[in-house]
PDB file of C-alpha atoms in Angstrom:
ATOM      1  CA  UNK A1228      28.122 -13.828  -9.667  1.00 40.00           C
ATOM      2  CA  UNK A1229      26.343 -10.901  -8.047  1.00 43.00           C
ATOM      3  CA  UNK A1230      24.279  -8.406 -10.007  1.00 43.00           C
ATOM      4  CA  UNK A1231      24.691  -4.633 -10.014  1.00 41.00           C
ATOM      5  CA  UNK A1232      21.672  -4.490  -7.733  1.00 38.00           C
ATOM      6  CA  UNK A1233      23.282  -6.876  -5.206  1.00 43.00           C
ATOM      7  CA  UNK A1234      26.474  -4.812  -5.191  1.00 35.00           C
ATOM      8  CA  UNK A1235      24.814  -1.417  -4.865  1.00 36.00           C
ATOM      9  CA  UNK A1236      22.411  -2.479  -2.135  1.00 38.00           C
ATOM     10  CA  UNK A1237      25.244  -4.070  -0.145  1.00 38.00           C
ATOM     11  CA  UNK A1238      27.355  -0.917   0.098  1.00 31.00           C
ATOM     12  CA  UNK A1239      24.739   1.319   1.697  1.00 35.00           C
ATOM     13  CA  UNK A1240      23.919  -0.161   5.054  1.00 39.00           C
ATOM     14  CA  UNK A1241      24.868   2.932   7.030  1.00 35.00           C
ATOM     15  CA  UNK A1242      22.828   6.019   7.712  1.00 35.00           C
ATOM     16  CA  UNK A1243      19.317   4.542   7.813  1.00 39.00           C
ATOM     17  CA  UNK A1244      19.399   3.144  11.342  1.00 37.00           C
ATOM     18  CA  UNK A1245      18.515   6.574  12.694  1.00 31.00           C
ATOM     19  CA  UNK A1246      15.296   6.328  10.692  1.00 34.00           C
ATOM     20  CA  UNK A1247      14.064   3.001  11.984  1.00 40.00           C
ATOM     21  CA  UNK A1248      10.378   2.670  12.719  1.00 40.00           C
ATOM     22  CA  UNK A1249       8.871   5.610  14.567  1.00 37.00           C
ATOM     23  CA  UNK A1250       8.521   4.832  18.262  1.00 37.00           C
ATOM     24  CA  UNK A1251       4.907   5.475  19.079  1.00 38.00           C
ATOM     25  CA  UNK A1252       4.339   7.753  22.075  1.00 38.00           C
ATOM     26  CA  UNK A1253       1.083   5.951  22.805  1.00 39.00           C
ATOM     27  CA  UNK A1254       0.314   2.246  22.566  1.00 40.00           C
ATOM     28  CA  UNK A1255      -3.205   2.954  21.328  1.00 40.00           C
ATOM     29  CA  UNK A1256      -4.651   3.867  17.966  1.00 50.00           C
ATOM     30  CA  UNK A1257      -5.602   7.550  18.200  1.00 56.00           C
ATOM     31  CA  UNK A1258      -9.298   7.347  19.117  1.00 61.00           C
ATOM     32  CA  UNK A1259      -9.775   4.251  16.931  1.00 76.00           C
ATOM     33  CA  UNK A1260     -12.311   2.588  19.206  1.00 76.00           C
ATOM     34  CA  UNK A1261     -14.319   5.810  19.366  1.00 77.00           C
ATOM     35  CA  UNK A1262     -14.667   5.685  15.584  1.00 79.00           C
ATOM     36  CA  UNK A1263     -15.879   2.084  15.478  1.00 84.00           C
ATOM     37  CA  UNK A1264     -19.554   1.224  15.435  1.00 82.00           C
ATOM     38  CA  UNK A1265     -20.789  -1.114  18.152  1.00 88.00           C
ATOM     39  CA  UNK A1266     -21.052  -3.890  15.575  1.00 89.00           C
ATOM     40  CA  UNK A1267     -17.495  -3.303  14.294  1.00 90.00           C
ATOM     41  CA  UNK A1268     -16.136  -3.172  17.842  1.00 89.00           C
ATOM     42  CA  UNK A1269     -17.802  -6.498  18.622  1.00 90.00           C
ATOM     43  CA  UNK A1270     -16.718  -8.373  15.494  1.00 92.00           C
ATOM     44  CA  UNK A1271     -13.207  -6.945  15.380  1.00 92.00           C
ATOM     45  CA  UNK A1272     -12.693  -7.900  19.013  1.00 92.00           C
ATOM     46  CA  UNK A1273     -14.098 -11.380  18.402  1.00 94.00           C
ATOM     47  CA  UNK A1274     -11.750 -11.907  15.437  1.00 95.00           C
ATOM     48  CA  UNK A1275      -8.737 -10.822  17.467  1.00 95.00           C
ATOM     49  CA  UNK A1276      -9.649 -13.100  20.361  1.00 96.00           C
ATOM     50  CA  UNK A1277     -10.278 -16.024  18.003  1.00 96.00           C
ATOM     51  CA  UNK A1278      -6.734 -15.862  16.631  1.00 96.00           C
ATOM     52  CA  UNK A1279      -5.268 -15.315  20.071  1.00 96.00           C
ATOM     53  CA  UNK A1280      -7.071 -18.360  21.524  1.00 96.00           C
ATOM     54  CA  UNK A1281      -5.785 -20.391  18.568  1.00 96.00           C
ATOM     55  CA  UNK A1282      -2.195 -19.217  19.199  1.00 96.00           C
ATOM     56  CA  UNK A1283      -2.019 -17.640  15.760  1.00 97.00           C
ATOM     57  CA  UNK A1284       0.173 -14.503  15.699  1.00 97.00           C
ATOM     58  CA  UNK A1285      -1.264 -11.639  13.665  1.00 97.00           C
ATOM     59  CA  UNK A1286      -0.676  -8.021  12.706  1.00 98.00           C
ATOM     60  CA  UNK A1287      -3.150  -5.220  12.079  1.00 96.00           C
ATOM     61  CA  UNK A1288      -2.944  -3.896   8.503  1.00 96.00           C
ATOM     62  CA  UNK A1289      -5.239  -2.108   6.049  1.00 93.00           C
ATOM     63  CA  UNK A1290      -7.140   1.057   6.860  1.00 92.00           C
ATOM     64  CA  UNK A1291      -6.635   0.747  10.615  1.00 93.00           C
ATOM     65  CA  UNK A1292      -2.862   0.525  10.240  1.00 94.00           C
ATOM     66  CA  UNK A1293      -2.996   3.489   7.875  1.00 93.00           C
ATOM     67  CA  UNK A1294      -4.845   5.430  10.585  1.00 92.00           C
ATOM     68  CA  UNK A1295      -2.145   4.440  13.054  1.00 92.00           C
ATOM     69  CA  UNK A1296       0.563   6.131  10.988  1.00 93.00           C
ATOM     70  CA  UNK A1297      -1.338   9.021   9.408  1.00 91.00           C
ATOM     71  CA  UNK A1298      -4.192   9.984  11.730  1.00 87.00           C
ATOM     72  CA  UNK A1299      -6.643   9.735   8.817  1.00 79.00           C
ATOM     73  CA  UNK A1300      -9.805   7.808   9.617  1.00 80.00           C
ATOM     74  CA  UNK A1301     -11.485   6.084   6.713  1.00 76.00           C
ATOM     75  CA  UNK A1302     -15.005   4.789   7.169  1.00 72.00           C
ATOM     76  CA  UNK A1303     -14.383   1.064   6.895  1.00 71.00           C
ATOM     77  CA  UNK A1304     -16.162  -2.141   7.737  1.00 72.00           C
ATOM     78  CA  UNK A1305     -13.017  -4.149   7.005  1.00 89.00           C
ATOM     79  CA  UNK A1306     -10.350  -5.482   9.309  1.00 94.00           C
ATOM     80  CA  UNK A1307      -7.168  -6.779   7.662  1.00 96.00           C
ATOM     81  CA  UNK A1308      -5.169  -9.249   9.750  1.00 98.00           C
ATOM     82  CA  UNK A1309      -1.765 -10.460   8.539  1.00 98.00           C
ATOM     83  CA  UNK A1310      -0.800 -14.002   9.463  1.00 98.00           C
ATOM     84  CA  UNK A1311       2.022 -16.386   8.590  1.00 98.00           C
ATOM     85  CA  UNK A1312       1.417 -18.686   5.584  1.00 97.00           C
ATOM     86  CA  UNK A1313       1.954 -21.766   7.751  1.00 97.00           C
ATOM     87  CA  UNK A1314      -0.917 -20.643  10.011  1.00 97.00           C
ATOM     88  CA  UNK A1315      -3.377 -20.315   7.158  1.00 96.00           C
ATOM     89  CA  UNK A1316      -5.287 -23.571   7.709  1.00 96.00           C
ATOM     90  CA  UNK A1317      -5.409 -23.224  11.485  1.00 97.00           C
ATOM     91  CA  UNK A1318      -6.595 -19.631  11.318  1.00 96.00           C
ATOM     92  CA  UNK A1319      -9.290 -20.207   8.692  1.00 95.00           C
ATOM     93  CA  UNK A1320     -10.600 -23.245  10.574  1.00 95.00           C
ATOM     94  CA  UNK A1321     -10.735 -21.251  13.811  1.00 95.00           C
ATOM     95  CA  UNK A1322     -12.549 -18.404  12.049  1.00 94.00           C
ATOM     96  CA  UNK A1323     -15.125 -20.726  10.525  1.00 93.00           C
ATOM     97  CA  UNK A1324     -15.740 -22.415  13.883  1.00 93.00           C
ATOM     98  CA  UNK A1325     -16.132 -19.010  15.561  1.00 92.00           C
ATOM     99  CA  UNK A1326     -18.895 -17.960  13.161  1.00 89.00           C
ATOM    100  CA  UNK A1327     -16.900 -16.045  10.552  1.00 90.00           C
ATOM    101  CA  UNK A1328     -18.131 -17.698   7.328  1.00 89.00           C
ATOM    102  CA  UNK A1329     -16.158 -17.786   4.103  1.00 91.00           C
ATOM    103  CA  UNK A1330     -17.300 -14.976   1.790  1.00 87.00           C
ATOM    104  CA  UNK A1331     -16.215 -16.874  -1.334  1.00 87.00           C
ATOM    105  CA  UNK A1332     -19.659 -18.248  -2.199  1.00 83.00           C
ATOM    106  CA  UNK A1333     -21.160 -14.754  -2.219  1.00 85.00           C
ATOM    107  CA  UNK A1334     -18.257 -13.034  -3.938  1.00 86.00           C
ATOM    108  CA  UNK A1335     -15.502 -15.280  -5.367  1.00 88.00           C
ATOM    109  CA  UNK A1336     -11.932 -14.227  -4.628  1.00 86.00           C
ATOM    110  CA  UNK A1337      -8.409 -15.615  -4.971  1.00 89.00           C
ATOM    111  CA  UNK A1338      -7.892 -17.985  -2.035  1.00 91.00           C
ATOM    112  CA  UNK A1339      -4.155 -18.245  -2.665  1.00 92.00           C
ATOM    113  CA  UNK A1340      -3.418 -15.097  -0.671  1.00 93.00           C
ATOM    114  CA  UNK A1341      -6.471 -14.253   1.447  1.00 95.00           C
ATOM    115  CA  UNK A1342      -9.373 -15.680   3.447  1.00 95.00           C
ATOM    116  CA  UNK A1343     -12.330 -13.298   3.473  1.00 94.00           C
ATOM    117  CA  UNK A1344     -15.209 -13.580   5.914  1.00 92.00           C
ATOM    118  CA  UNK A1345     -18.297 -11.456   6.404  1.00 88.00           C
ATOM    119  CA  UNK A1346     -20.642 -11.253   9.345  1.00 84.00           C
ATOM    120  CA  UNK A1347     -23.354  -8.597   9.809  1.00 81.00           C
ATOM    121  CA  UNK A1348     -21.845  -6.592   6.921  1.00 83.00           C
ATOM    122  CA  UNK A1349     -18.474  -6.530   8.728  1.00 88.00           C
ATOM    123  CA  UNK A1350     -15.609  -8.017   6.694  1.00 92.00           C
ATOM    124  CA  UNK A1351     -12.535  -9.556   8.303  1.00 94.00           C
ATOM    125  CA  UNK A1352      -9.673 -10.639   6.042  1.00 95.00           C
ATOM    126  CA  UNK A1353      -6.847 -13.035   6.890  1.00 97.00           C
ATOM    127  CA  UNK A1354      -3.900 -12.228   4.618  1.00 97.00           C
ATOM    128  CA  UNK A1355      -0.671 -14.201   4.353  1.00 97.00           C
ATOM    129  CA  UNK A1356       0.619 -13.132   0.938  1.00 96.00           C
ATOM    130  CA  UNK A1357       0.601 -10.085  -1.308  1.00 93.00           C
ATOM    131  CA  UNK A1358      -2.155 -10.176  -3.901  1.00 90.00           C
ATOM    132  CA  UNK A1359       0.334 -10.392  -6.794  1.00 89.00           C
ATOM    133  CA  UNK A1360       2.254 -13.189  -4.991  1.00 91.00           C
ATOM    134  CA  UNK A1361       5.462 -11.126  -4.944  1.00 90.00           C
ATOM    135  CA  UNK A1362       6.038 -11.683  -1.229  1.00 92.00           C
ATOM    136  CA  UNK A1363       4.653 -13.447   1.841  1.00 96.00           C
ATOM    137  CA  UNK A1364       4.326 -12.453   5.455  1.00 97.00           C
ATOM    138  CA  UNK A1365       7.309 -13.813   7.402  1.00 96.00           C
ATOM    139  CA  UNK A1366       8.384 -13.757  11.036  1.00 96.00           C
ATOM    140  CA  UNK A1367      10.573 -10.641  10.803  1.00 96.00           C
ATOM    141  CA  UNK A1368       7.416  -8.645  10.075  1.00 96.00           C
ATOM    142  CA  UNK A1369       6.415  -9.269  13.688  1.00 97.00           C
ATOM    143  CA  UNK A1370       9.803  -8.078  14.953  1.00 95.00           C
ATOM    144  CA  UNK A1371       9.291  -4.754  13.169  1.00 95.00           C
ATOM    145  CA  UNK A1372       5.694  -4.251  14.344  1.00 95.00           C
ATOM    146  CA  UNK A1373       4.568  -1.467  16.688  1.00 93.00           C
ATOM    147  CA  UNK A1374       2.154  -1.865  19.622  1.00 92.00           C
ATOM    148  CA  UNK A1375      -1.440  -0.695  19.490  1.00 90.00           C
ATOM    149  CA  UNK A1376      -4.882  -1.268  20.884  1.00 89.00           C
ATOM    150  CA  UNK A1377      -8.063  -2.096  18.981  1.00 91.00           C
ATOM    151  CA  UNK A1378     -11.559  -3.119  20.111  1.00 90.00           C
ATOM    152  CA  UNK A1379     -10.338  -3.260  23.687  1.00 88.00           C
ATOM    153  CA  UNK A1380      -7.499  -5.662  22.813  1.00 90.00           C
ATOM    154  CA  UNK A1381      -3.736  -5.201  22.802  1.00 90.00           C
ATOM    155  CA  UNK A1382      -2.468  -5.721  19.259  1.00 94.00           C
ATOM    156  CA  UNK A1383       0.584  -5.348  17.034  1.00 95.00           C
ATOM    157  CA  UNK A1384       0.462  -3.070  13.982  1.00 96.00           C
ATOM    158  CA  UNK A1385       2.407  -3.859  10.822  1.00 97.00           C
ATOM    159  CA  UNK A1386       5.423  -1.566  10.504  1.00 96.00           C
ATOM    160  CA  UNK A1387       5.215   1.571   8.383  1.00 96.00           C
ATOM    161  CA  UNK A1388       7.811   0.193   5.961  1.00 96.00           C
ATOM    162  CA  UNK A1389       5.987  -3.113   5.515  1.00 97.00           C
ATOM    163  CA  UNK A1390       2.696  -1.269   5.068  1.00 97.00           C
ATOM    164  CA  UNK A1391       4.293   0.764   2.261  1.00 97.00           C
ATOM    165  CA  UNK A1392       5.617  -2.455   0.731  1.00 95.00           C
ATOM    166  CA  UNK A1393       2.129  -3.981   0.796  1.00 96.00           C
ATOM    167  CA  UNK A1394       0.782  -0.934  -1.052  1.00 96.00           C
ATOM    168  CA  UNK A1395       3.572  -0.430  -3.580  1.00 95.00           C
ATOM    169  CA  UNK A1396       1.976  -2.549  -6.327  1.00 92.00           C
ATOM    170  CA  UNK A1397      -1.581  -1.305  -5.786  1.00 90.00           C
ATOM    171  CA  UNK A1398      -1.591   0.926  -8.849  1.00 89.00           C
ATOM    172  CA  UNK A1399      -4.697   0.157 -10.870  1.00 85.00           C
ATOM    173  CA  UNK A1400      -7.268   1.943 -12.970  1.00 84.00           C
ATOM    174  CA  UNK A1401      -9.888   1.912 -10.213  1.00 85.00           C
ATOM    175  CA  UNK A1402      -7.664   1.727  -7.152  1.00 85.00           C
ATOM    176  CA  UNK A1403      -4.365   3.314  -6.263  1.00 90.00           C
ATOM    177  CA  UNK A1404      -2.713   3.097  -2.836  1.00 91.00           C
ATOM    178  CA  UNK A1405       0.165   5.435  -3.640  1.00 90.00           C
ATOM    179  CA  UNK A1406      -1.588   8.358  -1.897  1.00 94.00           C
ATOM    180  CA  UNK A1407      -1.506   6.153   1.201  1.00 95.00           C
ATOM    181  CA  UNK A1408       2.256   5.683   0.831  1.00 96.00           C
ATOM    182  CA  UNK A1409       2.761   9.443   0.496  1.00 96.00           C
ATOM    183  CA  UNK A1410       0.706   9.991   3.628  1.00 95.00           C
ATOM    184  CA  UNK A1411       2.602   7.325   5.578  1.00 96.00           C
ATOM    185  CA  UNK A1412       5.863   9.088   4.715  1.00 96.00           C
ATOM    186  CA  UNK A1413       4.403  12.425   5.763  1.00 95.00           C
ATOM    187  CA  UNK A1414       2.491  11.117   8.784  1.00 93.00           C
ATOM    188  CA  UNK A1415       5.635   9.519  10.227  1.00 94.00           C
ATOM    189  CA  UNK A1416       7.883  12.387   9.064  1.00 94.00           C
ATOM    190  CA  UNK A1417       9.840   9.765   7.140  1.00 91.00           C
ATOM    191  CA  UNK A1418      10.725   7.781  10.248  1.00 91.00           C
ATOM    192  CA  UNK A1419      10.488   4.349   8.697  1.00 91.00           C
ATOM    193  CA  UNK A1420      13.039   1.709   7.775  1.00 94.00           C
ATOM    194  CA  UNK A1421      14.071   2.847   4.289  1.00 94.00           C
ATOM    195  CA  UNK A1422      16.863   0.279   3.981  1.00 93.00           C
ATOM    196  CA  UNK A1423      14.379  -2.499   4.593  1.00 94.00           C
ATOM    197  CA  UNK A1424      11.865  -1.031   2.163  1.00 95.00           C
ATOM    198  CA  UNK A1425      14.467  -0.799  -0.594  1.00 94.00           C
ATOM    199  CA  UNK A1426      15.625  -4.327   0.169  1.00 93.00           C
ATOM    200  CA  UNK A1427      12.057  -5.632  -0.117  1.00 94.00           C
ATOM    201  CA  UNK A1428      11.482  -3.741  -3.365  1.00 91.00           C
ATOM    202  CA  UNK A1429      14.548  -5.469  -4.841  1.00 90.00           C
ATOM    203  CA  UNK A1430      14.397  -5.500  -8.630  1.00 88.00           C
ATOM    204  CA  UNK A1431      11.283  -3.310  -8.462  1.00 91.00           C
ATOM    205  CA  UNK A1432      13.260  -0.372  -7.062  1.00 92.00           C
ATOM    206  CA  UNK A1433      12.034   1.891  -9.881  1.00 92.00           C
ATOM    207  CA  UNK A1434       8.656   2.008  -8.154  1.00 94.00           C
ATOM    208  CA  UNK A1435      10.367   3.573  -5.132  1.00 95.00           C
ATOM    209  CA  UNK A1436      12.081   6.057  -7.462  1.00 95.00           C
ATOM    210  CA  UNK A1437       8.659   7.046  -8.751  1.00 95.00           C
ATOM    211  CA  UNK A1438       7.250   7.382  -5.220  1.00 96.00           C
ATOM    212  CA  UNK A1439      10.229   9.530  -4.238  1.00 97.00           C
ATOM    213  CA  UNK A1440       9.815  11.789  -7.272  1.00 96.00           C
ATOM    214  CA  UNK A1441       6.103  12.115  -6.594  1.00 96.00           C
ATOM    215  CA  UNK A1442       6.689  12.976  -2.930  1.00 97.00           C
ATOM    216  CA  UNK A1443       9.273  15.611  -3.889  1.00 97.00           C
ATOM    217  CA  UNK A1444       6.830  17.135  -6.359  1.00 96.00           C
ATOM    218  CA  UNK A1445       4.035  17.144  -3.796  1.00 95.00           C
ATOM    219  CA  UNK A1446       5.991  18.135  -0.673  1.00 95.00           C
ATOM    220  CA  UNK A1447       9.212  19.868  -1.808  1.00 96.00           C
ATOM    221  CA  UNK A1448       9.804  21.467   1.600  1.00 96.00           C
ATOM    222  CA  UNK A1449       9.850  18.018   3.226  1.00 96.00           C
ATOM    223  CA  UNK A1450      12.464  16.300   1.079  1.00 95.00           C
ATOM    224  CA  UNK A1451      14.333  15.493   4.277  1.00 95.00           C
ATOM    225  CA  UNK A1452      11.605  12.958   5.150  1.00 96.00           C
ATOM    226  CA  UNK A1453      13.314  10.644   2.637  1.00 96.00           C
ATOM    227  CA  UNK A1454      16.938  10.188   3.764  1.00 95.00           C
ATOM    228  CA  UNK A1455      19.817  11.127   1.504  1.00 95.00           C
ATOM    229  CA  UNK A1456      21.338   7.647   1.854  1.00 95.00           C
ATOM    230  CA  UNK A1457      18.233   6.119   0.264  1.00 94.00           C
ATOM    231  CA  UNK A1458      18.133   8.790  -2.413  1.00 96.00           C
ATOM    232  CA  UNK A1459      21.763   8.114  -3.297  1.00 95.00           C
ATOM    233  CA  UNK A1460      21.122   4.386  -3.421  1.00 94.00           C
ATOM    234  CA  UNK A1461      18.230   4.900  -5.831  1.00 93.00           C
ATOM    235  CA  UNK A1462      20.313   7.288  -7.945  1.00 92.00           C
ATOM    236  CA  UNK A1463      23.081   4.692  -8.242  1.00 92.00           C
ATOM    237  CA  UNK A1464      20.620   1.972  -9.216  1.00 89.00           C
ATOM    238  CA  UNK A1465      19.113   4.269 -11.814  1.00 86.00           C
ATOM    239  CA  UNK A1466      22.545   5.223 -13.200  1.00 85.00           C
ATOM    240  CA  UNK A1467      23.563   1.568 -13.423  1.00 82.00           C
ATOM    241  CA  UNK A1468      20.212   0.652 -14.986  1.00 79.00           C
ATOM    242  CA  UNK A1469      20.299  -2.141 -12.443  1.00 68.00           C
ATOM    243  CA  UNK A1470      16.959  -3.810 -12.912  1.00 71.00           C
ATOM    244  CA  UNK A1471      16.238  -7.115 -14.543  1.00 64.00           C
ATOM    245  CA  UNK A1472      14.313  -7.234 -17.810  1.00 65.00           C
ATOM    246  CA  UNK A1473      11.143  -9.149 -17.049  1.00 64.00           C
ATOM    247  CA  UNK A1474       8.128  -9.702 -19.271  1.00 68.00           C
ATOM    248  CA  UNK A1475       4.643  -9.547 -17.847  1.00 71.00           C
ATOM    249  CA  UNK A1476       5.283  -6.867 -15.255  1.00 81.00           C
ATOM    250  CA  UNK A1477       1.846  -5.482 -15.944  1.00 74.00           C
ATOM    251  CA  UNK A1478       0.439  -8.535 -14.148  1.00 72.00           C
ATOM    252  CA  UNK A1479       2.146  -7.403 -10.947  1.00 80.00           C
ATOM    253  CA  UNK A1480      -0.204  -4.413 -10.937  1.00 77.00           C
ATOM    254  CA  UNK A1481      -3.342  -6.130 -12.206  1.00 74.00           C
ATOM    255  CA  UNK A1482      -3.751  -9.653 -13.588  1.00 75.00           C
ATOM    256  CA  UNK A1483      -6.727  -8.491 -15.659  1.00 76.00           C
ATOM    257  CA  UNK A1484      -5.997  -7.162 -19.171  1.00 74.00           C
ATOM    258  CA  UNK A1485      -5.293  -3.432 -18.871  1.00 71.00           C
ATOM    259  CA  UNK A1486      -2.115  -2.527 -20.791  1.00 73.00           C
ATOM    260  CA  UNK A1487      -2.539  -1.503 -24.427  1.00 71.00           C
ATOM    261  CA  UNK A1488      -0.513  -3.309 -27.070  1.00 75.00           C
ATOM    262  CA  UNK A1489       2.331  -1.189 -28.400  1.00 71.00           C
ATOM    263  CA  UNK A1490       1.158   0.567 -31.543  1.00 71.00           C
ATOM    264  CA  UNK A1491      -2.434  -0.648 -31.188  1.00 71.00           C
ATOM    265  CA  UNK A1492      -3.825   2.873 -31.139  1.00 75.00           C
ATOM    266  CA  UNK A1493      -4.312   5.481 -33.847  1.00 69.00           C
ATOM    267  CA  UNK A1494      -1.844   4.920 -36.711  1.00 63.00           C
ATOM    268  CA  UNK A1495      -2.182   8.190 -38.641  1.00 61.00           C
ATOM    269  CA  UNK A1496       0.285  11.063 -38.611  1.00 56.00           C
ATOM    270  CA  UNK A1497       1.575  12.498 -35.350  1.00 54.00           C
ATOM    271  CA  UNK A1498      -0.441  15.685 -35.760  1.00 52.00           C
ATOM    272  CA  UNK A1499      -3.700  14.145 -36.921  1.00 54.00           C
ATOM    273  CA  UNK A1500      -4.720  12.453 -33.634  1.00 54.00           C
ATOM    274  CA  UNK A1501      -4.093  15.699 -31.768  1.00 51.00           C
ATOM    275  CA  UNK A1502      -6.370  17.602 -34.159  1.00 53.00           C
ATOM    276  CA  UNK A1503      -9.079  14.950 -33.849  1.00 50.00           C
ATOM    277  CA  UNK A1504      -8.960  15.074 -30.039  1.00 51.00           C
ATOM    278  CA  UNK A1505      -8.978  18.866 -29.894  1.00 56.00           C
ATOM    279  CA  UNK A1506     -11.877  19.057 -32.360  1.00 51.00           C
ATOM    280  CA  UNK A1507     -13.880  16.686 -30.169  1.00 50.00           C
ATOM    281  CA  UNK A1508     -13.023  18.756 -27.088  1.00 53.00           C
ATOM    282  CA  UNK A1509     -14.179  21.945 -28.792  1.00 57.00           C
ATOM    283  CA  UNK A1510     -17.488  20.311 -29.715  1.00 53.00           C
ATOM    284  CA  UNK A1511     -17.991  19.503 -26.019  1.00 53.00           C
ATOM    285  CA  UNK A1512     -16.974  23.007 -24.969  1.00 57.00           C
ATOM    286  CA  UNK A1513     -13.900  21.720 -23.121  1.00 51.00           C
ATOM    287  CA  UNK A1514     -11.013  24.058 -22.343  1.00 53.00           C
ATOM    288  CA  UNK A1515      -7.925  22.894 -20.460  1.00 49.00           C
ATOM    289  CA  UNK A1516      -6.872  24.628 -17.205  1.00 46.00           C
ATOM    290  CA  UNK A1517      -3.853  26.042 -19.022  1.00 46.00           C
ATOM    291  CA  UNK A1518      -6.180  27.581 -21.621  1.00 45.00           C
ATOM    292  CA  UNK A1519      -8.427  29.016 -18.920  1.00 45.00           C
ATOM    293  CA  UNK A1520      -5.405  30.255 -16.990  1.00 47.00           C
ATOM    294  CA  UNK A1521      -6.897  30.168 -13.503  1.00 46.00           C
ATOM    295  CA  UNK A1522      -5.538  28.359 -10.456  1.00 39.00           C
ATOM    296  CA  UNK A1523      -8.981  27.296  -9.331  1.00 39.00           C
ATOM    297  CA  UNK A1524      -9.457  25.297 -12.510  1.00 38.00           C
ATOM    298  CA  UNK A1525      -6.133  23.562 -11.971  1.00 36.00           C
ATOM    299  CA  UNK A1526      -7.276  22.505  -8.513  1.00 34.00           C
ATOM    300  CA  UNK A1527     -10.598  21.314  -9.910  1.00 36.00           C
ATOM    301  CA  UNK A1528      -8.778  18.933 -12.239  1.00 37.00           C
ATOM    302  CA  UNK A1529      -7.314  17.213  -9.184  1.00 36.00           C
ATOM    303  CA  UNK A1530     -10.474  17.009  -7.119  1.00 38.00           C
ATOM    304  CA  UNK A1531      -9.912  13.289  -6.616  1.00 41.00           C
ATOM    305  CA  UNK A1532      -6.595  13.799  -4.788  1.00 43.00           C
ATOM    306  CA  UNK A1533      -6.990  12.833  -1.091  1.00 49.00           C
ATOM    307  CA  UNK A1534      -5.927  15.110   1.723  1.00 56.00           C
ATOM    308  CA  UNK A1535      -2.422  14.918   3.071  1.00 69.00           C
ATOM    309  CA  UNK A1536      -1.346  13.795   6.495  1.00 68.00           C
ATOM    310  CA  UNK A1537       0.112  16.568   8.602  1.00 62.00           C
TER     311      UNK A1537
END
C-alpha cells in the first residue's frame, strides 16, 4: 500500500521539465584554471588522468562544482571526485599506485564513504556515498552531469540538483552548506531539476521546505526561481503531514552528540531564565540590535553570512 508521500509525488510530474539542468553556454569552468596554483593544477590534472587511465568514470563536485554554478571562487586545496561504489577498490588502488597516499594515518576518517589522499598539501577525495549514508552515487548522476574543463582536462560536473542533494544534510554547528544551496539556486536562476531533487529528498522533504522558506525570506523578488509546481508539491506534503516518524534523525546531520535532551535545560519558571540571561547580558554591556534600533547593528549580527551569487 502506497504512502501519502508516494501518492503526492506521483501526481506532479508535469511542469518541471522546463527547469531541467541549466545548459552551460561554455564547456569550461569560468577562469577556474587561472585560479589554481601550479601545484593544484598539477595534482588535480594527475588525479583526473589517473581515473581516466583506469577507466573509472567520475564527476567533479565540492568547491569547484559550486564555482561552476555560482561563479564564487573559494580558496581550496581540495578536489572532490564522485565515483560509483563498485569502482571504489579500483580507484583507490590506482590512486595509491599513482602516488596519492591514503590520508587516514595522519587524520583518521570514515572509509565507508570516502577515500582521502594528500600530496604536497593538496587533498583529493574520492567519494561514492553521502557522509550520512543516506544515498550513494549511481549511474544516472552521470546522465545529469554538465560538461566542464579543469586542469587542462575535459571533465563532467555533478548536476546542480545532485550538488544540492549532497549538501542538504550538511547542517552542523561548525559547518553549514545551506548558503551554498541558496547560491546554487540563485546562480542558476533556479534552472535545476526540482522534480529530481524532491524525489531524492523523499521522506526528508521538510528540509526542502525549510530551504524554500529561507530562500523566500532572503530573495523575495526571486521567488520564481523555485517553480510553483514544486512549491505546490511541498505544500501538499506539509498539509498531509506526509513524512515518516523516524528516531535518530539528528544522526543524519551529525553522528556526534549535539542535540540536547528534551527538558535537560533550566527547569525553573518560564520568566526566570529570561531574567537570568538578561541580567548576564547587562553585566557584559550587551544590547540587542532591536534595543539599539539601528540597521547597521542588525547587519553586524549577520557578519558571518556569505555573499550571494548574482
